[in-house]
PDB file of C-alpha atoms in Angstrom:
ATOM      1  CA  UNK A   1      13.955  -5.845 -20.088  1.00  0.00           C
ATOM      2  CA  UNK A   2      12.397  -8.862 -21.488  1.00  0.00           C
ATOM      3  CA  UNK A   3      10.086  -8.509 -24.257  1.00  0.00           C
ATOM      4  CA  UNK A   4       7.058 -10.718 -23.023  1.00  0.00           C
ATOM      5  CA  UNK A   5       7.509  -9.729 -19.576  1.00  0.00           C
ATOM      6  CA  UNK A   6       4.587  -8.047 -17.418  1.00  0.00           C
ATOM      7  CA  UNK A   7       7.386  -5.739 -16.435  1.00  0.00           C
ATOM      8  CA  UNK A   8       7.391  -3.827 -19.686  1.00  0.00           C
ATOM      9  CA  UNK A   9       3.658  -3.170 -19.201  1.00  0.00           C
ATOM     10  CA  UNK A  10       3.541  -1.886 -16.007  1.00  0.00           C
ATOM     11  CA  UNK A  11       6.846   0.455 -16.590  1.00  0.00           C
ATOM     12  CA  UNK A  12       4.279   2.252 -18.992  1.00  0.00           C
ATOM     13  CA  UNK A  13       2.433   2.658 -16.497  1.00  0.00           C
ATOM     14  CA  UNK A  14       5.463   3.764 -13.885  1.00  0.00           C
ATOM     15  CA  UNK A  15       5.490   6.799 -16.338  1.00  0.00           C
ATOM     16  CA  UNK A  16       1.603   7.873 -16.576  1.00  0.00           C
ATOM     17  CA  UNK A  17       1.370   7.374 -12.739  1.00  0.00           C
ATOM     18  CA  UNK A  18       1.061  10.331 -10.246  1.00  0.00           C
ATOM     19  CA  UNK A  19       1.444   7.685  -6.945  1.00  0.00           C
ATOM     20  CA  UNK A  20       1.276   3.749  -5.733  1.00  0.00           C
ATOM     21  CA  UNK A  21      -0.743   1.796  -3.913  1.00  0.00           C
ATOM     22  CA  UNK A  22       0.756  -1.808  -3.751  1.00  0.00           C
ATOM     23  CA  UNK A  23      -0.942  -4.015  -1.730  1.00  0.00           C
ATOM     24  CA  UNK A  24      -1.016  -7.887  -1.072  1.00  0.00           C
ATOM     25  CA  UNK A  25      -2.468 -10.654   0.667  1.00  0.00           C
ATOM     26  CA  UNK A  26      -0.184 -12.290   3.050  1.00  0.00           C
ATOM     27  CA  UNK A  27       1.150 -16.062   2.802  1.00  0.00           C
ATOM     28  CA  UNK A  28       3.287 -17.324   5.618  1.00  0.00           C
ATOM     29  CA  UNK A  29       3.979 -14.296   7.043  1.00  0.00           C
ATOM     30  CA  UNK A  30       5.051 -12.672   3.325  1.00  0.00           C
ATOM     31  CA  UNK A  31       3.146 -10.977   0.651  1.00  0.00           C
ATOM     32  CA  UNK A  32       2.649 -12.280  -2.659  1.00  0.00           C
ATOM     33  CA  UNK A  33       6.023 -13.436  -4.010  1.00  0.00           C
ATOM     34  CA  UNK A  34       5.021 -12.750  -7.593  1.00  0.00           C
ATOM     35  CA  UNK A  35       4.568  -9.294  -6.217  1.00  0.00           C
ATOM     36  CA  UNK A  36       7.413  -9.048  -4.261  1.00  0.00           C
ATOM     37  CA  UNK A  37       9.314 -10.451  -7.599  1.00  0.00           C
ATOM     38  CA  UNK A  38       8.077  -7.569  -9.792  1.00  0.00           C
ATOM     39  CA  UNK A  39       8.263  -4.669  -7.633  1.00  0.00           C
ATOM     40  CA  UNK A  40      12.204  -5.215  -7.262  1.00  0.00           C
ATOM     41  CA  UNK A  41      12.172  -6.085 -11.183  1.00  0.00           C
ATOM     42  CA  UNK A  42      10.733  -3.241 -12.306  1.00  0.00           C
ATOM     43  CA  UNK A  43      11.995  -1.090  -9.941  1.00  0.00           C
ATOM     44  CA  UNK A  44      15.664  -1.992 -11.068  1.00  0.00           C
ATOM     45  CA  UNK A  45      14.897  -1.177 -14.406  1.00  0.00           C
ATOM     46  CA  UNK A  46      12.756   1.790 -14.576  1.00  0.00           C
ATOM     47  CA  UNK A  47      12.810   3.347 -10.979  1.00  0.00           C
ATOM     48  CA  UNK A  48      13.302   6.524 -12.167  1.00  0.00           C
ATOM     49  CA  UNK A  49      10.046   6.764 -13.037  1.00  0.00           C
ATOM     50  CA  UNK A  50       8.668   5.898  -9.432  1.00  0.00           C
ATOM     51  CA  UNK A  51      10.994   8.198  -7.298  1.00  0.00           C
ATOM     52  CA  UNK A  52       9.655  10.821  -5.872  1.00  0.00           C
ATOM     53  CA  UNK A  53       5.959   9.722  -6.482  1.00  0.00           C
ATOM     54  CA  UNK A  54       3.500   9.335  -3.072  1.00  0.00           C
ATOM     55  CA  UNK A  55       3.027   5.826  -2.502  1.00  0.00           C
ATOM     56  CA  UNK A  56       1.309   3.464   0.042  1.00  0.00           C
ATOM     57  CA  UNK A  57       1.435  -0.458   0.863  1.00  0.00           C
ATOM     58  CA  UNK A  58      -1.961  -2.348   2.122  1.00  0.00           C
ATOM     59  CA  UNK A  59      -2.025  -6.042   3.499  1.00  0.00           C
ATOM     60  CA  UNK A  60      -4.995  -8.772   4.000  1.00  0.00           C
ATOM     61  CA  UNK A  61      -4.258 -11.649   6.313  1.00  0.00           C
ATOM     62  CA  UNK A  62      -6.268 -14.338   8.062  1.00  0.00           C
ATOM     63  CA  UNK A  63      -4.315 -14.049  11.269  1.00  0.00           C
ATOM     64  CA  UNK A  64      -0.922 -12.926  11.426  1.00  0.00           C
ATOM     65  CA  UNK A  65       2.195 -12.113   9.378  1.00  0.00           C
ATOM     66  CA  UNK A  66       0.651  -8.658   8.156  1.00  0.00           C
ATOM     67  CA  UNK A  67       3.237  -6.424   9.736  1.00  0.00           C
ATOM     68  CA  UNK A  68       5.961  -8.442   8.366  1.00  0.00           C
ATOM     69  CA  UNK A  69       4.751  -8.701   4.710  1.00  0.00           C
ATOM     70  CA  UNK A  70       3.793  -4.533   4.966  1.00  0.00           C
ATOM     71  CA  UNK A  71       7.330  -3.993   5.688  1.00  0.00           C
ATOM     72  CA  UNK A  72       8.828  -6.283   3.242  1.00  0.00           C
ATOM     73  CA  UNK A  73       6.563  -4.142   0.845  1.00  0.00           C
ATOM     74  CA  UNK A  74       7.021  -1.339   2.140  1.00  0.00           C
ATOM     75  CA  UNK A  75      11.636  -1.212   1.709  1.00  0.00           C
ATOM     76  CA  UNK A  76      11.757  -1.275  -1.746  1.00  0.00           C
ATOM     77  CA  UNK A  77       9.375   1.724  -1.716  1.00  0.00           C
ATOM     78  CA  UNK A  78      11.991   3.406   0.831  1.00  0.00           C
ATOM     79  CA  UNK A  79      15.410   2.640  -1.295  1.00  0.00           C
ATOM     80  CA  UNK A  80      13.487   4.435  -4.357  1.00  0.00           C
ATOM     81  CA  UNK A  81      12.790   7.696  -2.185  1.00  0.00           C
ATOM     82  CA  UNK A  82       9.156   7.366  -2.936  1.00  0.00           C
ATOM     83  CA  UNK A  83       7.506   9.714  -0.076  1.00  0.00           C
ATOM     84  CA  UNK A  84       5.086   6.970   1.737  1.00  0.00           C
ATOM     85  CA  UNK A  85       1.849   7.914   2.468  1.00  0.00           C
ATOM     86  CA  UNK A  86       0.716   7.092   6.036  1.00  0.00           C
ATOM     87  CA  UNK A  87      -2.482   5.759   8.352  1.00  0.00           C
ATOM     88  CA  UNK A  88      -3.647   5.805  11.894  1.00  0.00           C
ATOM     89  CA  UNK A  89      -2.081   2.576  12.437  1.00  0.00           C
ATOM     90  CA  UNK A  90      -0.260   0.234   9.643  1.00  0.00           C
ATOM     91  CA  UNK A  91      -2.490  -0.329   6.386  1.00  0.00           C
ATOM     92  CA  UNK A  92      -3.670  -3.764   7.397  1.00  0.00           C
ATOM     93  CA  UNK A  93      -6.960  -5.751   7.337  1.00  0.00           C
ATOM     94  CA  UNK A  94      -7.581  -8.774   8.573  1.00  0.00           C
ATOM     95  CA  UNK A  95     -10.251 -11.744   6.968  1.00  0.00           C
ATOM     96  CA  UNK A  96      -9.863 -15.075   5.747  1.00  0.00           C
ATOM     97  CA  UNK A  97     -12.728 -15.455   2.625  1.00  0.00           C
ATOM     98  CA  UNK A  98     -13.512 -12.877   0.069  1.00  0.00           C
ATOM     99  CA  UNK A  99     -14.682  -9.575   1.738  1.00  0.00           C
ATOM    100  CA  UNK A 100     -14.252 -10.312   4.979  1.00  0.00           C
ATOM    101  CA  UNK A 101     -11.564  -7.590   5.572  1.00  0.00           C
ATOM    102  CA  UNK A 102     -14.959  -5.319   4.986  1.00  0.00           C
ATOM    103  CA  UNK A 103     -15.975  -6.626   8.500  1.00  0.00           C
ATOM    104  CA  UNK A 104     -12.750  -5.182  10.343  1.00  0.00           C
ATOM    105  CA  UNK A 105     -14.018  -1.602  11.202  1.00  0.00           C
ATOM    106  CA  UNK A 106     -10.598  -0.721  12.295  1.00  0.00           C
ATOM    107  CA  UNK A 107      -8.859  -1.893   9.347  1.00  0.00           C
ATOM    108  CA  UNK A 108     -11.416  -0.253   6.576  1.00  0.00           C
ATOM    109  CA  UNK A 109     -11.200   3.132   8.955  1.00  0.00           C
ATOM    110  CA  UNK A 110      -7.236   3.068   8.595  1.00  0.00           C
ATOM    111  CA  UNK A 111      -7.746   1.970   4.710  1.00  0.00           C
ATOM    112  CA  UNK A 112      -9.828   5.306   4.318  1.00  0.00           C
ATOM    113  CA  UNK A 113      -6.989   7.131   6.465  1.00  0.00           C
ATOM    114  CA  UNK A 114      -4.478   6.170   4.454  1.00  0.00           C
ATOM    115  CA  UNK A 115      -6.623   7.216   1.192  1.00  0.00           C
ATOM    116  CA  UNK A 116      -7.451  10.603   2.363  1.00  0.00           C
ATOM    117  CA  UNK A 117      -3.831  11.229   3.288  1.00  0.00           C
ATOM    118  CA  UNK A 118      -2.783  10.159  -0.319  1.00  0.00           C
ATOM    119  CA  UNK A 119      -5.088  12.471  -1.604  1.00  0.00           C
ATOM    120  CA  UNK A 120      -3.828  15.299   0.400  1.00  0.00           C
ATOM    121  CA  UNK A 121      -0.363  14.213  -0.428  1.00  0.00           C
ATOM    122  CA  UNK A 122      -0.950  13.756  -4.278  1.00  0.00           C
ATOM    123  CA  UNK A 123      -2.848  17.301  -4.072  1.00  0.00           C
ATOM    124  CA  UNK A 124      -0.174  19.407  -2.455  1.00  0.00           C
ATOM    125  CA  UNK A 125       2.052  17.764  -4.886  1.00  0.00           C
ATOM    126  CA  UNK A 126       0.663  19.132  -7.679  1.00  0.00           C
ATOM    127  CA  UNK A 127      -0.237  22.609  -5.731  1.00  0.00           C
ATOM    128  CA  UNK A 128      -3.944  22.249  -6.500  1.00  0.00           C
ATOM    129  CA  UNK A 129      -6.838  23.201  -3.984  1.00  0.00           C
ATOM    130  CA  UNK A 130      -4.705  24.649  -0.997  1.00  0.00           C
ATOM    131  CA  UNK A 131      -3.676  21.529   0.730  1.00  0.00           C
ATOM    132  CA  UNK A 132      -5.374  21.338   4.382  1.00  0.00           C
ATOM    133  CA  UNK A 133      -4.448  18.223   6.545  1.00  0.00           C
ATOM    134  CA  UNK A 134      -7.150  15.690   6.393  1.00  0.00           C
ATOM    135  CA  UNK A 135      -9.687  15.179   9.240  1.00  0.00           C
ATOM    136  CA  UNK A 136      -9.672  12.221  11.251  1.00  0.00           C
ATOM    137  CA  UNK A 137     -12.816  10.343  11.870  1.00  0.00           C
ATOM    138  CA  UNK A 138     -13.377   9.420  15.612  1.00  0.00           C
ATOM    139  CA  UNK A 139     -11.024   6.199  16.248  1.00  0.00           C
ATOM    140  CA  UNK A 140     -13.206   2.955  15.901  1.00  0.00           C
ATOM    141  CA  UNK A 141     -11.476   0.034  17.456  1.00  0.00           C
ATOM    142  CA  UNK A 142     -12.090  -3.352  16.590  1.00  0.00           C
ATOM    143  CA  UNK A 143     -11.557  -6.530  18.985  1.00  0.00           C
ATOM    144  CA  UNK A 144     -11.707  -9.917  17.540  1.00  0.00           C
ATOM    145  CA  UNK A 145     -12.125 -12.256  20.629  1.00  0.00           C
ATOM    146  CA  UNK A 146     -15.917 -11.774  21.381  1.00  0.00           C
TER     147      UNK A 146
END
């Protein structure tokens, strides 16, 4: 590793964490490339100290591209056997300015999805409180032509 490199910080952090939640906004149809670039960095250095922990990918677009960038996000996660924590649908909101993605009912209901099941995940992990499967709110679709 390098020595000024924001990879040696967050491998500290690689070590302390219990799970991942990586998550992006999503330019042309990929996420962040800066991301992107230090996920497989770090990974190839210290992914020993990721594998095995629960982890989750979230995405933000405008319009489209999300499931493209999720997956993109989502391999790396895969090739380091990180057990990946799921949704009701793919963990993707959609808005263009700041906080908009609060708007999408749908998305923010599959964003709290995905965080209960993390929690569940993380908490059978570690054997505490007997682990019983999360309940699912009432499905709340969202349409965007009006």
């Amino acid at each position: 590793m390098f020595n000024d490199d924001v990879c040696n910080q967050i491998a500290e952090k690689y070590r302390e964490a219990d799970g991942f939640v990586f998550g992006s906004p999503v330019y042309y149809g990929q996420p962040n490339g800066a991301l992107l670039s230090v996920m497989q960095r770090s990974f190839f250095a210290c992914g020993e100290d990721v594998q095995n922990k629960p982890s989750a990918v979230v995405t933000i677009c405008r319009r489209g591209g999300a499931t493209a960038a999720f997956e993109a996000l989502q391999m790396p996660l895969q090739m380091m056997n990180m057990p990946i924590a799921t949704s009701q649908y793919w963990n993707i909101a959609y808005g263009r300015e700041a906080g908009q993605a609060t708007q999408d009912t749908e998305g923010m209901q599959t964003m709290r999805t995905l965080a209960r099941n993390l929690a569940w995940m993380l908490r059978g992990l570690r054997g505490t409180n007997a682990p019983t499967v999360p309940t699912p709110e009432e499905w709340q679709p969202m349409h965007f032509i009006r």
